[in-house]
Amino acid sequence: MVSGQIYIVGPCAAESREQVLETARQIIGVLRDRLRLTEQRPAAPDRLIFRAGVWKPRTSPDTFQGIGAEALEWLAEVKETYHIPVATEVATAEHVEAALRAGIDYLWIGARSSATPIVVQSLADSICDLRFETSDLKGILIKNPVNKDAALWLGNIERLEKSGVPVIAVHRGCGHEPCWSMAHQVRLARPDIPMLLDPSHMSGDAAQVPVLMEKIAELGLDGAMIEVHNHPAEALSDAKQQITPEELSAALTEQRPASPDRTKTANADRLELNWLRAEIDELDEHLWDTIAARMEVSQRIGAWKKSHGVAPLQPERYQMIVEKIKDRSADRTQTDFALRLYDLIHEESLRQQI
Ligand code: PEP
Ligand code: MN
């Protein structure tokens, strides 16, 4: 755990009072030395925040939907026992009211709500109306929308800022994949807003969590939101991606020192290359996935041709594609490159059809 960074840790969902309190007890236990934490003395200002979802936006109605408002009391108990701030997800104005009345310190808006501006606006409005009735609210976390839309994420940040509560962006990727180009755009547009990484939802895989956490130092991010459960295998939601408190401690120990202060122009410039490399790596992944998918379809075409007695190479089809490439590539250099690349792909495609 690196100084100045924020870590929001805890289970995907609050499942029972026992599970919430036991997970918190174990997290505090493994991080005690690192944070020089005692039950009487709180951690340095909000470096560690305990999370648990009480209303879960699940894809299927047949799965666990969360305990509901009753579980807010368990979070309040964690806050009181360990003197750490607590966070939960809100998706409706009623959630905001119940969470604020229960003394929740940080609200987060999930990726599905983040995709709907009317929902975000109504959450911002109710936070605005209620924030002075309870003094605990310290921040609003806004995840990127489920769809890759940097402008929408930025718009959501703006809507929430009008409530006067500090806003923190959380990059959780799209599906189970990071989306560095979207996060980079938001980072460049709003360098003043902290950005956390959510390696749990980004990968959907507990083994990938420590690997993705390397990006925090590499890109100068401001910390992470990580799903931690006392018995991940028995979790009622997101079982595959939750890590144990011991695994959290190990992942934090392995972390590289923080990147230089990104608010200084020269340092931000140094981090820029790492962001661009993350974008390139992501595009390469997509390129390879697309090529692999193309080869698979090509093999199916090969099987069809074989069963219909058609030769693998069809010169008129090849010529048609070449013409299309010539039409769409803008200049000569581009056309030469595109044709050379297509030749390579086509050659391999034919090989796969034999
Ligand atoms: C969560 O953090 O538990 C959650 C539901 O995340 P997301 O909205 O990113 O899917
Ligand atoms: Mn989850």
mmCIF file of C-alpha atoms and ligand atoms in Angstrom:
data_model
loop_
_atom_site.group_PDB
_atom_site.id
_atom_site.type_symbol
_atom_site.label_atom_id
_atom_site.label_comp_id
_atom_site.label_asym_id
_atom_site.label_seq_id
_atom_site.Cartn_x
_atom_site.Cartn_y
_atom_site.Cartn_z
ATOM 1 C CA MET A 1 0.000 0.000 0.000
ATOM 2 C CA VAL A 2 1.547 3.214 -1.130
ATOM 3 C CA SER A 3 1.168 6.488 0.710
ATOM 4 C CA GLY A 4 -1.375 8.907 -0.676
ATOM 5 C CA GLN A 5 -3.288 6.155 -2.447
ATOM 6 C CA ILE A 6 -6.828 5.082 -1.664
ATOM 7 C CA TYR A 7 -7.817 1.426 -1.275
ATOM 8 C CA ILE A 8 -11.464 0.455 -1.143
ATOM 9 C CA VAL A 9 -11.662 -3.182 -0.121
ATOM 10 C CA GLY A 10 -14.353 -5.590 0.967
ATOM 11 C CA PRO A 11 -16.809 -8.114 -0.404
ATOM 12 C CA CYS A 12 -18.797 -7.734 -3.599
ATOM 13 C CA ALA A 13 -21.940 -8.031 -1.484
ATOM 14 C CA ALA A 14 -22.866 -7.934 2.179
ATOM 15 C CA GLU A 15 -24.269 -11.443 2.664
ATOM 16 C CA SER A 16 -24.649 -11.711 6.443
ATOM 17 C CA ARG A 17 -23.615 -9.724 9.497
ATOM 18 C CA GLU A 18 -21.092 -12.419 10.321
ATOM 19 C CA GLN A 19 -19.522 -12.368 6.815
ATOM 20 C CA VAL A 20 -19.249 -8.543 6.753
ATOM 21 C CA LEU A 21 -17.724 -8.233 10.216
ATOM 22 C CA GLU A 22 -15.432 -11.236 9.787
ATOM 23 C CA THR A 23 -14.125 -9.989 6.414
ATOM 24 C CA ALA A 24 -13.498 -6.550 7.932
ATOM 25 C CA ARG A 25 -11.776 -8.095 10.974
ATOM 26 C CA GLN A 26 -9.457 -10.138 8.747
ATOM 27 C CA ILE A 27 -8.670 -7.199 6.449
ATOM 28 C CA ILE A 28 -7.801 -4.970 9.399
ATOM 29 C CA GLY A 29 -5.774 -7.853 10.866
ATOM 30 C CA VAL A 30 -3.566 -8.339 7.802
ATOM 31 C CA LEU A 31 -3.182 -4.623 7.121
ATOM 32 C CA ARG A 32 -2.723 -3.549 10.737
ATOM 33 C CA ASP A 33 1.072 -3.267 10.583
ATOM 34 C CA ARG A 34 1.047 -1.663 7.192
ATOM 35 C CA LEU A 35 -1.398 0.989 8.353
ATOM 36 C CA ARG A 36 -0.242 1.129 11.965
ATOM 37 C CA LEU A 37 -3.873 0.729 12.778
ATOM 38 C CA THR A 38 -5.437 0.061 16.146
ATOM 39 C CA GLU A 39 -9.091 -0.302 16.904
ATOM 40 C CA GLN A 40 -8.867 3.003 18.744
ATOM 41 C CA ARG A 41 -6.819 4.894 16.196
ATOM 42 C CA PRO A 42 -8.119 5.378 12.677
ATOM 43 C CA ALA A 43 -5.988 4.896 9.586
ATOM 44 C CA ALA A 44 -4.441 7.866 7.847
ATOM 45 C CA PRO A 45 -7.214 9.908 6.223
ATOM 46 C CA ASP A 46 -9.258 7.518 4.155
ATOM 47 C CA ARG A 47 -6.431 5.461 2.748
ATOM 48 C CA LEU A 48 -8.473 2.397 3.583
ATOM 49 C CA ILE A 49 -12.208 2.262 2.992
ATOM 50 C CA PHE A 50 -14.366 -0.818 3.568
ATOM 51 C CA ARG A 51 -16.834 -1.671 0.795
ATOM 52 C CA ALA A 52 -19.836 -3.962 0.458
ATOM 53 C CA GLY A 53 -22.782 -3.835 -1.941
ATOM 54 C CA VAL A 54 -26.187 -4.087 -0.306
ATOM 55 C CA TRP A 55 -28.304 -3.622 -3.465
ATOM 56 C CA LYS A 56 -26.736 -5.705 -6.226
ATOM 57 C CA PRO A 57 -27.392 -4.923 -9.900
ATOM 58 C CA ARG A 58 -27.327 -8.553 -11.103
ATOM 59 C CA THR A 59 -27.881 -9.686 -14.681
ATOM 60 C CA SER A 60 -30.344 -12.442 -13.815
ATOM 61 C CA PRO A 61 -33.315 -11.992 -11.453
ATOM 62 C CA ASP A 62 -32.825 -15.565 -10.241
ATOM 63 C CA THR A 63 -29.520 -14.781 -8.532
ATOM 64 C CA PHE A 64 -28.759 -13.138 -5.167
ATOM 65 C CA GLN A 65 -29.903 -9.489 -5.385
ATOM 66 C CA GLY A 66 -28.346 -8.248 -2.142
ATOM 67 C CA ILE A 67 -29.730 -8.048 1.389
ATOM 68 C CA GLY A 68 -31.023 -4.492 1.038
ATOM 69 C CA ALA A 69 -31.125 -1.627 3.550
ATOM 70 C CA GLU A 70 -30.836 -3.961 6.564
ATOM 71 C CA ALA A 71 -27.193 -4.629 5.639
ATOM 72 C CA LEU A 72 -26.334 -0.926 5.983
ATOM 73 C CA GLU A 73 -26.311 -1.497 9.736
ATOM 74 C CA TRP A 74 -23.517 -4.052 9.343
ATOM 75 C CA LEU A 75 -21.442 -1.470 7.470
ATOM 76 C CA ALA A 76 -22.154 1.054 10.224
ATOM 77 C CA GLU A 77 -20.894 -1.549 12.706
ATOM 78 C CA VAL A 78 -17.641 -1.966 10.755
ATOM 79 C CA LYS A 79 -17.208 1.813 10.757
ATOM 80 C CA GLU A 80 -17.757 2.028 14.491
ATOM 81 C CA THR A 81 -15.611 -0.965 15.429
ATOM 82 C CA TYR A 82 -12.573 -0.263 13.220
ATOM 83 C CA HIS A 83 -12.835 3.497 12.716
ATOM 84 C CA ILE A 84 -12.635 3.205 8.978
ATOM 85 C CA PRO A 85 -14.940 4.826 6.428
ATOM 86 C CA VAL A 86 -17.401 2.585 4.611
ATOM 87 C CA ALA A 87 -18.760 2.565 1.058
ATOM 88 C CA THR A 88 -21.756 1.092 -0.715
ATOM 89 C CA GLU A 89 -23.354 1.199 -4.156
ATOM 90 C CA VAL A 90 -26.452 3.297 -4.822
ATOM 91 C CA ALA A 91 -28.688 3.074 -7.871
ATOM 92 C CA THR A 92 -31.855 4.952 -6.820
ATOM 93 C CA ALA A 93 -32.763 8.063 -4.809
ATOM 94 C CA GLU A 94 -34.141 5.757 -2.076
ATOM 95 C CA HIS A 95 -30.765 4.014 -1.845
ATOM 96 C CA VAL A 96 -29.045 7.395 -1.423
ATOM 97 C CA GLU A 97 -31.379 8.381 1.373
ATOM 98 C CA ALA A 98 -31.054 5.070 3.254
ATOM 99 C CA ALA A 99 -27.243 5.012 2.842
ATOM 100 C CA LEU A 100 -26.758 8.602 4.005
ATOM 101 C CA ARG A 101 -29.048 8.105 6.992
ATOM 102 C CA ALA A 102 -26.996 5.035 7.948
ATOM 103 C CA GLY A 103 -23.802 7.137 7.975
ATOM 104 C CA ILE A 104 -22.171 5.670 4.861
ATOM 105 C CA ASP A 105 -19.072 7.745 4.011
ATOM 106 C CA TYR A 106 -18.628 6.987 0.304
ATOM 107 C CA LEU A 107 -21.261 6.144 -2.272
ATOM 108 C CA TRP A 108 -20.370 4.425 -5.497
ATOM 109 C CA ILE A 109 -22.308 4.392 -8.725
ATOM 110 C CA GLY A 110 -21.925 1.151 -10.640
ATOM 111 C CA ALA A 111 -21.148 0.608 -14.300
ATOM 112 C CA ARG A 112 -24.748 -0.166 -15.260
ATOM 113 C CA SER A 113 -26.149 2.995 -13.634
ATOM 114 C CA SER A 114 -23.243 4.966 -15.081
ATOM 115 C CA ALA A 115 -24.484 4.072 -18.582
ATOM 116 C CA THR A 116 -27.760 5.971 -17.958
ATOM 117 C CA PRO A 117 -27.476 9.771 -17.558
ATOM 118 C CA ILE A 118 -31.019 10.120 -16.147
ATOM 119 C CA VAL A 119 -30.120 7.705 -13.345
ATOM 120 C CA VAL A 120 -26.864 9.529 -12.583
ATOM 121 C CA GLN A 121 -28.653 12.888 -12.607
ATOM 122 C CA SER A 122 -31.300 11.679 -10.172
ATOM 123 C CA LEU A 123 -28.573 10.299 -7.870
ATOM 124 C CA ALA A 124 -26.706 13.620 -8.069
ATOM 125 C CA ASP A 125 -29.948 15.487 -7.261
ATOM 126 C CA SER A 126 -30.764 13.374 -4.239
ATOM 127 C CA ILE A 127 -27.189 13.635 -2.941
ATOM 128 C CA CYS A 128 -27.486 17.409 -3.357
ATOM 129 C CA ASP A 129 -30.785 17.482 -1.438
ATOM 130 C CA LEU A 130 -29.646 15.264 1.410
ATOM 131 C CA ARG A 131 -25.949 15.818 1.897
ATOM 132 C CA PHE A 132 -26.343 18.406 4.654
ATOM 133 C CA GLU A 133 -28.743 16.235 6.631
ATOM 134 C CA THR A 134 -25.900 13.807 7.364
ATOM 135 C CA SER A 135 -22.358 15.042 7.673
ATOM 136 C CA ASP A 136 -20.596 11.736 6.909
ATOM 137 C CA LEU A 137 -20.569 11.808 3.119
ATOM 138 C CA LYS A 138 -16.990 12.316 1.933
ATOM 139 C CA GLY A 139 -17.023 11.246 -1.664
ATOM 140 C CA ILE A 140 -18.829 9.763 -4.645
ATOM 141 C CA LEU A 141 -17.164 7.119 -6.766
ATOM 142 C CA ILE A 142 -18.272 6.867 -10.353
ATOM 143 C CA LYS A 143 -17.396 3.753 -12.329
ATOM 144 C CA ASN A 144 -16.971 3.914 -16.080
ATOM 145 C CA PRO A 145 -20.151 3.023 -17.989
ATOM 146 C CA VAL A 146 -20.518 -0.620 -19.112
ATOM 147 C CA ASN A 147 -20.142 0.590 -22.690
ATOM 148 C CA LYS A 148 -16.912 2.200 -23.854
ATOM 149 C CA ASP A 149 -17.916 5.863 -23.679
ATOM 150 C CA ALA A 150 -15.407 8.336 -22.246
ATOM 151 C CA ALA A 151 -17.704 11.313 -22.933
ATOM 152 C CA LEU A 152 -20.519 9.752 -20.902
ATOM 153 C CA TRP A 153 -18.153 8.999 -18.009
ATOM 154 C CA LEU A 154 -16.931 12.622 -18.114
ATOM 155 C CA GLY A 155 -20.518 13.888 -18.255
ATOM 156 C CA ASN A 156 -21.348 11.813 -15.176
ATOM 157 C CA ILE A 157 -18.385 13.304 -13.308
ATOM 158 C CA GLU A 158 -19.689 16.771 -14.141
ATOM 159 C CA ARG A 159 -23.252 15.945 -13.018
ATOM 160 C CA LEU A 160 -21.989 14.608 -9.687
ATOM 161 C CA GLU A 161 -19.573 17.475 -9.065
ATOM 162 C CA LYS A 162 -22.522 19.851 -8.956
ATOM 163 C CA SER A 163 -23.496 18.219 -5.638
ATOM 164 C CA GLY A 164 -20.342 19.741 -4.129
ATOM 165 C CA VAL A 165 -19.083 16.322 -2.924
ATOM 166 C CA PRO A 166 -15.606 15.229 -4.114
ATOM 167 C CA VAL A 167 -15.799 12.823 -7.062
ATOM 168 C CA ILE A 168 -13.468 9.883 -7.721
ATOM 169 C CA ALA A 169 -13.426 7.954 -11.017
ATOM 170 C CA VAL A 170 -13.144 4.148 -10.967
ATOM 171 C CA HIS A 171 -11.903 2.334 -14.066
ATOM 172 C CA ARG A 172 -13.509 -1.128 -14.035
ATOM 173 C CA GLY A 173 -13.213 -1.761 -17.783
ATOM 174 C CA CYS A 174 -15.918 -3.087 -20.108
ATOM 175 C CA GLY A 175 -17.095 -6.627 -19.476
ATOM 176 C CA HIS A 176 -14.050 -8.410 -18.140
ATOM 177 C CA GLU A 177 -11.536 -6.340 -20.093
ATOM 178 C CA PRO A 178 -9.708 -3.121 -19.312
ATOM 179 C CA CYS A 179 -10.403 -0.198 -21.564
ATOM 180 C CA TRP A 180 -7.237 1.883 -21.329
ATOM 181 C CA SER A 181 -8.104 4.168 -24.237
ATOM 182 C CA MET A 182 -11.311 5.290 -22.467
ATOM 183 C CA ALA A 183 -9.538 5.694 -19.110
ATOM 184 C CA HIS A 184 -6.693 7.590 -20.780
ATOM 185 C CA GLN A 185 -9.138 10.031 -22.372
ATOM 186 C CA VAL A 186 -10.751 10.705 -18.997
ATOM 187 C CA ARG A 187 -7.364 11.049 -17.302
ATOM 188 C CA LEU A 188 -6.256 13.606 -19.876
ATOM 189 C CA ALA A 189 -9.518 15.560 -19.700
ATOM 190 C CA ARG A 190 -9.730 15.541 -15.892
ATOM 191 C CA PRO A 191 -6.245 15.172 -14.366
ATOM 192 C CA ASP A 192 -7.646 16.819 -11.228
ATOM 193 C CA ILE A 193 -9.992 13.885 -10.456
ATOM 194 C CA PRO A 194 -8.461 10.851 -8.698
ATOM 195 C CA MET A 195 -8.802 7.623 -10.674
ATOM 196 C CA LEU A 196 -8.862 4.196 -9.035
ATOM 197 C CA LEU A 197 -8.484 0.799 -10.677
ATOM 198 C CA ASP A 198 -11.046 -1.975 -10.127
ATOM 199 C CA PRO A 199 -8.990 -5.061 -11.025
ATOM 200 C CA SER A 200 -11.724 -7.391 -9.730
ATOM 201 C CA HIS A 201 -14.487 -6.488 -12.170
ATOM 202 C CA MET A 202 -11.960 -5.646 -14.886
ATOM 203 C CA SER A 203 -10.710 -9.229 -15.012
ATOM 204 C CA GLY A 204 -13.406 -11.328 -13.358
ATOM 205 C CA ASP A 205 -10.523 -13.490 -12.179
ATOM 206 C CA ALA A 206 -8.885 -13.505 -8.741
ATOM 207 C CA ALA A 207 -5.531 -14.613 -10.242
ATOM 208 C CA GLN A 208 -5.429 -11.520 -12.457
ATOM 209 C CA VAL A 209 -6.023 -9.056 -9.613
ATOM 210 C CA PRO A 210 -2.352 -8.751 -8.495
ATOM 211 C CA VAL A 211 -1.213 -8.649 -12.143
ATOM 212 C CA LEU A 212 -3.538 -5.758 -12.977
ATOM 213 C CA MET A 213 -2.530 -3.948 -9.795
ATOM 214 C CA GLU A 214 0.889 -3.356 -11.392
ATOM 215 C CA LYS A 215 -0.879 -0.791 -13.559
ATOM 216 C CA ILE A 216 -1.453 1.452 -10.523
ATOM 217 C CA ALA A 217 2.223 2.432 -10.308
ATOM 218 C CA GLU A 218 2.781 2.165 -14.061
ATOM 219 C CA LEU A 219 0.015 4.645 -14.918
ATOM 220 C CA GLY A 220 0.161 6.789 -11.788
ATOM 221 C CA LEU A 221 -3.345 5.801 -10.661
ATOM 222 C CA ASP A 222 -4.585 6.833 -7.233
ATOM 223 C CA GLY A 223 -5.339 3.415 -5.762
ATOM 224 C CA ALA A 224 -7.828 0.620 -6.245
ATOM 225 C CA MET A 225 -11.217 -0.825 -5.406
ATOM 226 C CA ILE A 226 -10.728 -4.537 -4.769
ATOM 227 C CA GLU A 227 -13.232 -7.259 -3.899
ATOM 228 C CA VAL A 228 -12.126 -9.161 -0.799
ATOM 229 C CA HIS A 229 -14.168 -11.935 0.857
ATOM 230 C CA ASN A 230 -13.417 -14.139 3.851
ATOM 231 C CA HIS A 231 -14.480 -17.236 1.820
ATOM 232 C CA PRO A 232 -14.391 -16.276 -1.883
ATOM 233 C CA ALA A 233 -15.435 -19.744 -3.075
ATOM 234 C CA GLU A 234 -18.693 -19.454 -1.130
ATOM 235 C CA ALA A 235 -19.491 -15.874 -2.208
ATOM 236 C CA LEU A 236 -23.073 -15.330 -3.388
ATOM 237 C CA SER A 237 -21.913 -13.019 -6.204
ATOM 238 C CA ASP A 238 -18.667 -12.610 -8.183
ATOM 239 C CA ALA A 239 -17.100 -15.654 -6.474
ATOM 240 C CA LYS A 240 -14.375 -16.106 -9.122
ATOM 241 C CA GLN A 241 -12.893 -12.631 -8.761
ATOM 242 C CA GLN A 242 -12.844 -12.109 -4.995
ATOM 243 C CA ILE A 243 -9.569 -12.540 -3.131
ATOM 244 C CA THR A 244 -8.915 -13.376 0.523
ATOM 245 C CA PRO A 245 -7.566 -10.805 2.997
ATOM 246 C CA GLU A 246 -4.189 -12.667 2.903
ATOM 247 C CA GLU A 247 -4.088 -12.431 -0.878
ATOM 248 C CA LEU A 248 -4.861 -8.725 -0.614
ATOM 249 C CA SER A 249 -1.981 -8.264 1.793
ATOM 250 C CA ALA A 250 0.401 -10.171 -0.539
ATOM 251 C CA ALA A 251 -0.727 -8.142 -3.573
ATOM 252 C CA LEU A 252 -0.150 -4.883 -1.715
ATOM 253 C CA THR A 253 3.296 -6.033 -0.543
ATOM 254 C CA GLU A 254 4.333 -6.812 -4.105
ATOM 255 C CA GLN A 255 3.356 -3.373 -5.309
ATOM 256 C CA ARG A 256 6.007 -1.126 -6.741
ATOM 257 C CA PRO A 257 6.530 2.293 -5.172
ATOM 258 C CA ALA A 258 4.180 5.014 -6.297
ATOM 259 C CA SER A 259 4.897 6.831 -9.501
ATOM 260 C CA PRO A 260 6.164 10.357 -9.152
ATOM 261 C CA ASP A 261 3.564 12.981 -8.347
ATOM 262 C CA ARG A 262 1.396 13.053 -11.458
ATOM 263 C CA THR A 263 0.192 16.561 -10.796
ATOM 264 C CA LYS A 264 3.632 17.838 -11.812
ATOM 265 C CA THR A 265 3.775 18.383 -15.549
ATOM 266 C CA ALA A 266 7.126 16.640 -16.122
ATOM 267 C CA ASN A 267 5.981 13.521 -14.270
ATOM 268 C CA ALA A 268 2.629 13.441 -16.036
ATOM 269 C CA ASP A 269 4.600 13.575 -19.282
ATOM 270 C CA ARG A 270 6.646 10.529 -18.237
ATOM 271 C CA LEU A 271 3.500 8.574 -17.368
ATOM 272 C CA GLU A 272 1.989 9.474 -20.739
ATOM 273 C CA LEU A 273 4.247 6.935 -22.512
ATOM 274 C CA ASN A 274 2.997 4.175 -20.202
ATOM 275 C CA TRP A 275 -0.615 5.113 -20.925
ATOM 276 C CA LEU A 276 0.066 5.036 -24.659
ATOM 277 C CA ARG A 277 1.752 1.634 -24.297
ATOM 278 C CA ALA A 278 -1.259 0.323 -22.375
ATOM 279 C CA GLU A 279 -3.441 1.492 -25.272
ATOM 280 C CA ILE A 280 -1.182 -0.209 -27.821
ATOM 281 C CA ASP A 281 -1.114 -3.478 -25.848
ATOM 282 C CA GLU A 282 -4.884 -3.411 -25.702
ATOM 283 C CA LEU A 283 -5.181 -2.815 -29.459
ATOM 284 C CA ASP A 284 -2.706 -5.647 -30.122
ATOM 285 C CA GLU A 285 -4.864 -7.973 -27.994
ATOM 286 C CA HIS A 286 -7.876 -7.026 -30.096
ATOM 287 C CA LEU A 287 -5.885 -7.519 -33.313
ATOM 288 C CA TRP A 288 -4.845 -11.036 -32.303
ATOM 289 C CA ASP A 289 -8.360 -11.888 -31.147
ATOM 290 C CA THR A 290 -9.760 -10.664 -34.461
ATOM 291 C CA ILE A 291 -7.170 -12.616 -36.450
ATOM 292 C CA ALA A 292 -7.896 -15.770 -34.423
ATOM 293 C CA ALA A 293 -11.660 -15.320 -34.945
ATOM 294 C CA ARG A 294 -11.037 -14.803 -38.685
ATOM 295 C CA MET A 295 -8.983 -18.009 -38.919
ATOM 296 C CA GLU A 296 -11.760 -19.917 -37.204
ATOM 297 C CA VAL A 297 -14.352 -18.706 -39.741
ATOM 298 C CA SER A 298 -11.854 -19.448 -42.499
ATOM 299 C CA GLN A 299 -11.600 -23.070 -41.330
ATOM 300 C CA ARG A 300 -15.393 -23.343 -41.472
ATOM 301 C CA ILE A 301 -15.307 -21.950 -45.027
ATOM 302 C CA GLY A 302 -12.607 -24.539 -45.801
ATOM 303 C CA ALA A 303 -14.875 -27.343 -44.548
ATOM 304 C CA TRP A 304 -17.787 -26.004 -46.637
ATOM 305 C CA LYS A 305 -15.637 -25.795 -49.792
ATOM 306 C CA LYS A 306 -14.341 -29.323 -49.260
ATOM 307 C CA SER A 307 -17.820 -30.762 -48.851
ATOM 308 C CA HIS A 308 -18.992 -28.952 -51.997
ATOM 309 C CA GLY A 309 -15.912 -29.785 -54.083
ATOM 310 C CA VAL A 310 -14.825 -26.129 -54.373
ATOM 311 C CA ALA A 311 -11.088 -25.220 -54.583
ATOM 312 C CA PRO A 312 -9.691 -23.229 -51.561
ATOM 313 C CA LEU A 313 -8.391 -20.372 -53.756
ATOM 314 C CA GLN A 314 -11.124 -18.431 -55.544
ATOM 315 C CA PRO A 315 -9.255 -15.762 -57.607
ATOM 316 C CA GLU A 316 -12.316 -13.525 -58.237
ATOM 317 C CA ARG A 317 -13.134 -13.389 -54.482
ATOM 318 C CA TYR A 318 -9.481 -12.575 -53.703
ATOM 319 C CA GLN A 319 -9.511 -9.815 -56.362
ATOM 320 C CA MET A 320 -12.720 -8.349 -54.954
ATOM 321 C CA ILE A 321 -11.176 -8.015 -51.495
ATOM 322 C CA VAL A 322 -7.987 -6.470 -52.907
ATOM 323 C CA GLU A 323 -10.088 -3.831 -54.711
ATOM 324 C CA LYS A 324 -11.955 -3.078 -51.502
ATOM 325 C CA ILE A 325 -8.657 -2.545 -49.659
ATOM 326 C CA LYS A 326 -7.448 -0.198 -52.419
ATOM 327 C CA ASP A 327 -10.699 1.786 -52.235
ATOM 328 C CA ARG A 328 -10.694 2.318 -48.522
ATOM 329 C CA SER A 329 -6.991 3.005 -47.773
ATOM 330 C CA ALA A 330 -6.301 6.709 -48.041
ATOM 331 C CA ASP A 331 -2.820 7.027 -49.532
ATOM 332 C CA ARG A 332 -0.259 4.918 -51.374
ATOM 333 C CA THR A 333 1.852 3.999 -48.345
ATOM 334 C CA GLN A 334 -1.271 2.864 -46.529
ATOM 335 C CA THR A 335 -2.460 0.867 -49.539
ATOM 336 C CA ASP A 336 0.911 -0.904 -49.911
ATOM 337 C CA PHE A 337 0.939 -1.767 -46.234
ATOM 338 C CA ALA A 338 -2.689 -2.953 -46.232
ATOM 339 C CA LEU A 339 -2.101 -5.169 -49.281
ATOM 340 C CA ARG A 340 1.050 -6.713 -47.814
ATOM 341 C CA LEU A 341 -0.761 -7.384 -44.548
ATOM 342 C CA TYR A 342 -3.777 -8.836 -46.327
ATOM 343 C CA ASP A 343 -1.549 -11.111 -48.413
ATOM 344 C CA LEU A 344 -0.081 -12.555 -45.220
ATOM 345 C CA ILE A 345 -3.511 -13.095 -43.670
ATOM 346 C CA HIS A 346 -4.905 -14.604 -46.839
ATOM 347 C CA GLU A 347 -1.951 -16.940 -47.248
ATOM 348 C CA GLU A 348 -2.408 -18.256 -43.700
ATOM 349 C CA SER A 349 -6.144 -18.492 -44.256
ATOM 350 C CA LEU A 350 -5.637 -20.703 -47.313
ATOM 351 C CA ARG A 351 -3.185 -22.853 -45.388
ATOM 352 C CA GLN A 352 -5.859 -23.357 -42.719
ATOM 353 C CA GLN A 353 -8.362 -24.436 -45.388
ATOM 354 C CA ILE A 354 -6.238 -27.233 -46.792
HETATM 355 C C1 PEP B 1 -19.466 -3.794 -7.694
HETATM 356 O O1 PEP B 1 -18.497 -3.042 -7.491
HETATM 357 O O2 PEP B 1 -19.841 -4.653 -6.903
HETATM 358 C C2 PEP B 1 -20.166 -3.713 -8.992
HETATM 359 C C3 PEP B 1 -21.402 -4.153 -9.161
HETATM 360 O O3 PEP B 1 -19.392 -3.220 -9.954
HETATM 361 P P1 PEP B 1 -19.675 -2.775 -11.480
HETATM 362 O O4 PEP B 1 -20.776 -1.766 -11.418
HETATM 363 O O5 PEP B 1 -18.366 -2.220 -11.884
HETATM 364 O O6 PEP B 1 -20.045 -4.015 -12.245
HETATM 365 MN MN MN B 2 -18.964 -7.447 -7.663
#
